[in-house]
PDB file of C-alpha atoms in Angstrom:
ATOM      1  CA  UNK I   4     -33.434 213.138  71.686  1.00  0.00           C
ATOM      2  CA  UNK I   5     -36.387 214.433  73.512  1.00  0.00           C
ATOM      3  CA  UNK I   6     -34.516 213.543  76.672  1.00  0.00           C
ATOM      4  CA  UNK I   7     -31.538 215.618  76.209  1.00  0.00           C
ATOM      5  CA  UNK I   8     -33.457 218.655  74.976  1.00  0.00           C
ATOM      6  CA  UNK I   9     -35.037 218.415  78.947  1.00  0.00           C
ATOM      7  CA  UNK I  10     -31.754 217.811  80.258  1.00  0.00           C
ATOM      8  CA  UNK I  11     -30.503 221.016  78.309  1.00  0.00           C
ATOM      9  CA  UNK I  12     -33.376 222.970  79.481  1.00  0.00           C
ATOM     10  CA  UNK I  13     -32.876 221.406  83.162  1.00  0.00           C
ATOM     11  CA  UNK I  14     -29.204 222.605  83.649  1.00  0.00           C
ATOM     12  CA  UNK I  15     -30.133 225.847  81.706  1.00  0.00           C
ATOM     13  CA  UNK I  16     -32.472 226.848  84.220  1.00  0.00           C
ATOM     14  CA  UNK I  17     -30.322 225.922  86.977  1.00  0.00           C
ATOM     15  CA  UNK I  18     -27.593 227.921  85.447  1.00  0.00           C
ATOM     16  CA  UNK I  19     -29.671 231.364  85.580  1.00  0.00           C
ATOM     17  CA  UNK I  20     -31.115 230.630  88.792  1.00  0.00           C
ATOM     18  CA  UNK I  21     -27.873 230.622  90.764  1.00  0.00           C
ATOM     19  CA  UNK I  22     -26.526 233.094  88.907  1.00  0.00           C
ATOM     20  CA  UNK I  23     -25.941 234.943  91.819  1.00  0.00           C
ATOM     21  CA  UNK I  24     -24.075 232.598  94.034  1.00  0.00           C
ATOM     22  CA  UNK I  25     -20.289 233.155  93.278  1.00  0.00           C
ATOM     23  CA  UNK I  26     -17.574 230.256  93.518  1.00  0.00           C
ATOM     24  CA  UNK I  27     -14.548 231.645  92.824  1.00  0.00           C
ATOM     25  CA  UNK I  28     -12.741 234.977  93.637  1.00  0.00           C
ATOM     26  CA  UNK I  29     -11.874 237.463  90.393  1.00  0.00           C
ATOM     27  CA  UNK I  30      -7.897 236.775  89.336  1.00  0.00           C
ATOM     28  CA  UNK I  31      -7.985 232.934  90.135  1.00  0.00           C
ATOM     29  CA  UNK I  32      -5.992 231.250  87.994  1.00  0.00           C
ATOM     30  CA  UNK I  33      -4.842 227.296  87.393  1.00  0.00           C
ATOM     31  CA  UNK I  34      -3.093 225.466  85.381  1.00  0.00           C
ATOM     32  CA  UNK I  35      -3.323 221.193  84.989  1.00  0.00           C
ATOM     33  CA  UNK I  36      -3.723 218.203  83.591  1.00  0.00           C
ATOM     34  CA  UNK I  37      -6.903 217.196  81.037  1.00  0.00           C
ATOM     35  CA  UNK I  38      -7.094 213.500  80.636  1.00  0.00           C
ATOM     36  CA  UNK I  39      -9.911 211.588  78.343  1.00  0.00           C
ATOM     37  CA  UNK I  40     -11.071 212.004  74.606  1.00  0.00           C
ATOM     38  CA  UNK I  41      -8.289 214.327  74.157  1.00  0.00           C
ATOM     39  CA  UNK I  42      -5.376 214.849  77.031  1.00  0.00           C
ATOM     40  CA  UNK I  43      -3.016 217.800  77.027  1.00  0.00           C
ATOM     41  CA  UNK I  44      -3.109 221.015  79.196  1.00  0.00           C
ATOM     42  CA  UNK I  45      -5.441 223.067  80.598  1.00  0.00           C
ATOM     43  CA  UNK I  46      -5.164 226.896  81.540  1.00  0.00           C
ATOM     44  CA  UNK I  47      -8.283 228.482  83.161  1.00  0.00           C
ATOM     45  CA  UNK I  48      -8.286 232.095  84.542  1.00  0.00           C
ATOM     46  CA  UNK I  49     -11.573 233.570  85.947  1.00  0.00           C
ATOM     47  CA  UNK I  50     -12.277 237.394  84.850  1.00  0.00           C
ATOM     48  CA  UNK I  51     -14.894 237.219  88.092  1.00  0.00           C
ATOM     49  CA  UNK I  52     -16.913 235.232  90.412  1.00  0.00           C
ATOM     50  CA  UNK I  53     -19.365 233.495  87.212  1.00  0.00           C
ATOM     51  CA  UNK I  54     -17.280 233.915  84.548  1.00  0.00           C
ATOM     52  CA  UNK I  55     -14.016 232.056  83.201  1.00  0.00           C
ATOM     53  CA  UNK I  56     -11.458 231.851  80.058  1.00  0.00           C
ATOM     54  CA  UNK I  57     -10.031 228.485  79.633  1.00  0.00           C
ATOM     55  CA  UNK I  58      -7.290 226.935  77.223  1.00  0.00           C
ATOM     56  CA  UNK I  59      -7.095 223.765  76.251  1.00  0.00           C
ATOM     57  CA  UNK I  60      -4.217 222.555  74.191  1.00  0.00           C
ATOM     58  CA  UNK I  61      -4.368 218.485  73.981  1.00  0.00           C
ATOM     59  CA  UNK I  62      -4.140 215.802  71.524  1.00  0.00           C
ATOM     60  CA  UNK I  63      -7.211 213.768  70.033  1.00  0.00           C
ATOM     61  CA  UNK I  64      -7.164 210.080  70.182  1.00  0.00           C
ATOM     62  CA  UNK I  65      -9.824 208.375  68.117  1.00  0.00           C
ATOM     63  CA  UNK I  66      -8.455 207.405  64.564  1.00  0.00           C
ATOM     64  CA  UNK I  67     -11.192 209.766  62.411  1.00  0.00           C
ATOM     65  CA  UNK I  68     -10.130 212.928  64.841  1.00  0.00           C
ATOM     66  CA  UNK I  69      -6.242 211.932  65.322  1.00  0.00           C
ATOM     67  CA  UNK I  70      -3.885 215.119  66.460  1.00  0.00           C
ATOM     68  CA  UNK I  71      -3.340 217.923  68.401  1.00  0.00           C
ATOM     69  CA  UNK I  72      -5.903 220.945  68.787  1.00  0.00           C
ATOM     70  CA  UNK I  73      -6.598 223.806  71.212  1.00  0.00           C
ATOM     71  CA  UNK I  74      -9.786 225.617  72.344  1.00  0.00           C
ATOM     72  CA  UNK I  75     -10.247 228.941  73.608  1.00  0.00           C
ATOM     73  CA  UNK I  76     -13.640 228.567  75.656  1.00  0.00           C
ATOM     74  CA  UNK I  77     -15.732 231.314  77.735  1.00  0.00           C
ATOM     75  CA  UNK I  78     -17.623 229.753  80.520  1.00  0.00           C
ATOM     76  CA  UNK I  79     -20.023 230.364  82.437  1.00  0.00           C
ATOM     77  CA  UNK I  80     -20.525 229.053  86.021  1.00  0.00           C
ATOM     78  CA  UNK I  81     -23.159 228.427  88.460  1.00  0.00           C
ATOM     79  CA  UNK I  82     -22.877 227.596  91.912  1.00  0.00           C
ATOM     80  CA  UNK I  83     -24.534 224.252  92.707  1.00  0.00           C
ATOM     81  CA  UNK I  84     -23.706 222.977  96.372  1.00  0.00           C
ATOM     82  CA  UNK I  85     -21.857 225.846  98.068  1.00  0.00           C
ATOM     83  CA  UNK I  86     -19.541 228.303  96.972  1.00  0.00           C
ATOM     84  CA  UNK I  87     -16.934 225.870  95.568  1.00  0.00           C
ATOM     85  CA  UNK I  88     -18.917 223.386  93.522  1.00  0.00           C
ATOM     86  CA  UNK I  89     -20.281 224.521  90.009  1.00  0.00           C
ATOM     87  CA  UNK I  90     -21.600 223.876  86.597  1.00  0.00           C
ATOM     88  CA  UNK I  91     -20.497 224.942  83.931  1.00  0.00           C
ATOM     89  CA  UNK I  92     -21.550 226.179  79.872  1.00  0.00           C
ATOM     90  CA  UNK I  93     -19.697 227.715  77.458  1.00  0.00           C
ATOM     91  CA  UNK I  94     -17.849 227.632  73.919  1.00  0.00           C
ATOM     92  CA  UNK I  95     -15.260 228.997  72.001  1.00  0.00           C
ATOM     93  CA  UNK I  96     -12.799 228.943  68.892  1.00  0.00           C
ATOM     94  CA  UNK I  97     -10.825 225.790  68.183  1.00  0.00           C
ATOM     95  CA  UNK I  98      -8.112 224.897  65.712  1.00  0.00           C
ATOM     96  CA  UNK I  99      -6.836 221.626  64.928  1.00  0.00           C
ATOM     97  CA  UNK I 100      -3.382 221.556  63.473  1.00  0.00           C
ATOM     98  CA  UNK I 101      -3.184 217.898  62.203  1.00  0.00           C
ATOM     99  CA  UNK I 102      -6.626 218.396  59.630  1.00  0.00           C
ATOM    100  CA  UNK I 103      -5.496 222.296  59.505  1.00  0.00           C
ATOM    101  CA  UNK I 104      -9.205 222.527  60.415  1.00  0.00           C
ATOM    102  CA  UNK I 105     -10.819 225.803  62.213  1.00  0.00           C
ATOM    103  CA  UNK I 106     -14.075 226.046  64.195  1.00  0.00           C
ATOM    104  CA  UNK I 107     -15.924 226.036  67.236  1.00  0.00           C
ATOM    105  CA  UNK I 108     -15.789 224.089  70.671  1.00  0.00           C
ATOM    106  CA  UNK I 109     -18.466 223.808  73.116  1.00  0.00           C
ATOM    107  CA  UNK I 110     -18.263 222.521  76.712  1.00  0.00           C
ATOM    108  CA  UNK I 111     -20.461 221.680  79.264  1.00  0.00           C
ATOM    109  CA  UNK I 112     -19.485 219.947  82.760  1.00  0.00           C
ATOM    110  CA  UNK I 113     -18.818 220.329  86.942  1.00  0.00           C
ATOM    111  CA  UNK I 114     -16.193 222.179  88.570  1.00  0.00           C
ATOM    112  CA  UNK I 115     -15.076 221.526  92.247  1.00  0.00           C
ATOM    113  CA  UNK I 116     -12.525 223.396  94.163  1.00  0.00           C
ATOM    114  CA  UNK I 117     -11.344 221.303  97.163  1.00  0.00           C
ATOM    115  CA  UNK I 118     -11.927 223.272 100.047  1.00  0.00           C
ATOM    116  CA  UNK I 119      -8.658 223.860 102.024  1.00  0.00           C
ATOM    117  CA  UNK I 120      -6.516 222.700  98.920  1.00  0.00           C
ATOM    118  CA  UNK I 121      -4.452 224.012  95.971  1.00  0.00           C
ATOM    119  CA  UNK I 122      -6.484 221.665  93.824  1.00  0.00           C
ATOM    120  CA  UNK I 123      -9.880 222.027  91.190  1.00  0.00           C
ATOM    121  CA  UNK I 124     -11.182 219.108  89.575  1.00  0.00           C
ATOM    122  CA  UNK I 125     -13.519 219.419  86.861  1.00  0.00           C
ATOM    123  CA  UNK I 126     -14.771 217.266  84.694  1.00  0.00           C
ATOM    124  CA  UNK I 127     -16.311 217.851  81.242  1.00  0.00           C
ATOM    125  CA  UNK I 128     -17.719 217.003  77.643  1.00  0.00           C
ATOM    126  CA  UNK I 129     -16.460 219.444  74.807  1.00  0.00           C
ATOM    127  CA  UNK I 130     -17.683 218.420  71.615  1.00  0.00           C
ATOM    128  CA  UNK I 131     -16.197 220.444  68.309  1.00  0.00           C
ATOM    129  CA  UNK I 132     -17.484 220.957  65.013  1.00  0.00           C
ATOM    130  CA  UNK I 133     -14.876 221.824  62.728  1.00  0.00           C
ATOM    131  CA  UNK I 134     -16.626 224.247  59.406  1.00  0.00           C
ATOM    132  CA  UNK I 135     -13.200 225.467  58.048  1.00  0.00           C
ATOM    133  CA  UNK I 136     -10.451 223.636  56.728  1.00  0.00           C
ATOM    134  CA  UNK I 137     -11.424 219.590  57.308  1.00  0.00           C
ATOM    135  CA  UNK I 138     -14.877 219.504  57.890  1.00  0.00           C
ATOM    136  CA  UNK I 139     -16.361 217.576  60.470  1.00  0.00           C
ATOM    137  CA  UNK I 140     -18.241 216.967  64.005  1.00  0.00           C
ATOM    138  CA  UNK I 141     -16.073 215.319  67.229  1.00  0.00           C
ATOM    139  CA  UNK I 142     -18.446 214.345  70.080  1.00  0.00           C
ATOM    140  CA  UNK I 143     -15.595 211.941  71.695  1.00  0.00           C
ATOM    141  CA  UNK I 144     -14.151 215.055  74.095  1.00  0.00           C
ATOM    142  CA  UNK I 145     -15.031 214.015  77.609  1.00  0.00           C
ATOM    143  CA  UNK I 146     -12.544 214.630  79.702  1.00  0.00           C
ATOM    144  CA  UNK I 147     -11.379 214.793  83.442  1.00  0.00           C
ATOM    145  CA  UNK I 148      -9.281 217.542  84.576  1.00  0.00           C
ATOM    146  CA  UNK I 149      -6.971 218.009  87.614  1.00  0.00           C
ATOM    147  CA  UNK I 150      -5.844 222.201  87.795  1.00  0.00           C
ATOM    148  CA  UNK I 151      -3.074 223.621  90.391  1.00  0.00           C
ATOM    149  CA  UNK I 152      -4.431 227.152  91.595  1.00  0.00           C
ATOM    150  CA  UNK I 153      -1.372 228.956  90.900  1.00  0.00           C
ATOM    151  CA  UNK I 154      -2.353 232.161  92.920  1.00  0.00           C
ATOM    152  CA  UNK I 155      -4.432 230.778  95.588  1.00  0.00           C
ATOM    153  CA  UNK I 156      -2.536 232.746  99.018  1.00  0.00           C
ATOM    154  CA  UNK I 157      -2.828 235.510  96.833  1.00  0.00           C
ATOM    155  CA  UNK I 158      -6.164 235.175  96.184  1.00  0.00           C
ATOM    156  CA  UNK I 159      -7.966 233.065  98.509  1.00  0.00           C
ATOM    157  CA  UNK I 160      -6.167 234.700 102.084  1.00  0.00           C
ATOM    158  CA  UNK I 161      -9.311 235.967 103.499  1.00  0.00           C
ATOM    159  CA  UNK I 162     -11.428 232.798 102.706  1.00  0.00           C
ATOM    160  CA  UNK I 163      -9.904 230.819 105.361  1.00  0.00           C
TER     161      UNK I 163
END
């Protein structure tokens, strides 16, 4: 336990320290594929260069947590190896329609934009704790995500 309160504090620190380094361009949006814990669709949109809304609409495997759910999750992100590599913290609302339960999602990961591409890759643990409805806490969530850019000529003409 003692370990992952450093590890928290590690990637915490690292978070406000290259909180000035931007990844991605205002307007960027993409839409993909989550596969893991739970697989469904993911929707991200960035408002600006640190900070992101992302959707996730999938369906839970694991037998106590069976059934479909989506998260609304604010993120933050923090440049770690160039402009296009990032971690990322946040947390948001999440419903889960098969235990009609409400409450909130967390997530904490790495997101890579492949330099030249359409493609970002990210990849993830989003653990839930459900207060309204059927209570409970999921911590199976991890998940790997593949995202087409959907505006990236729009976007991204000057980068290259």
């Amino acid at each position: 336990m003692l370990i992952m309160k450093i590890l928290c504090v590690i990637f915490l620190c690292m978070v406000q320290h290259y909180n000035s380094f931007a990844q991605y361009t205002a307007r960027e949006s993409a839409l993909g594929i989550r596969a893991g814990g739970a697989t469904g669709i993911t929707y991200k949109k960035f408002f600006n260069s640190n900070f992101a809304f992302e959707v996730i609409a999938a369906k839970d495997f694991p037998e106590d947590n069976d059934g479909i759910f989506i998260s609304g999750l604010f993120e933050k992100h923090a440049a770690l190896a160039g402009k296009r590599f990032s971690a990322l913290i946040g947390g948001g609302p999440s419903y889960h329609f098969e235990r009609n339960s409400f409450g909130l999602a967390a997530i904490i990961g790495f997101d890579w934009r492949i330099l030249n591409s359409p493609l970002n890759l990210q990849v993830d643990w989003s653990p839930g704790y459900y207060f309204a409805g059927e209570k409970g806490f999921t911590t199976v969530n991890a998940a790997f995500s593949v995202r087409y850019i959907l505006n990236r000529k729009q976007v991204y003409s000057d980068d290259y």
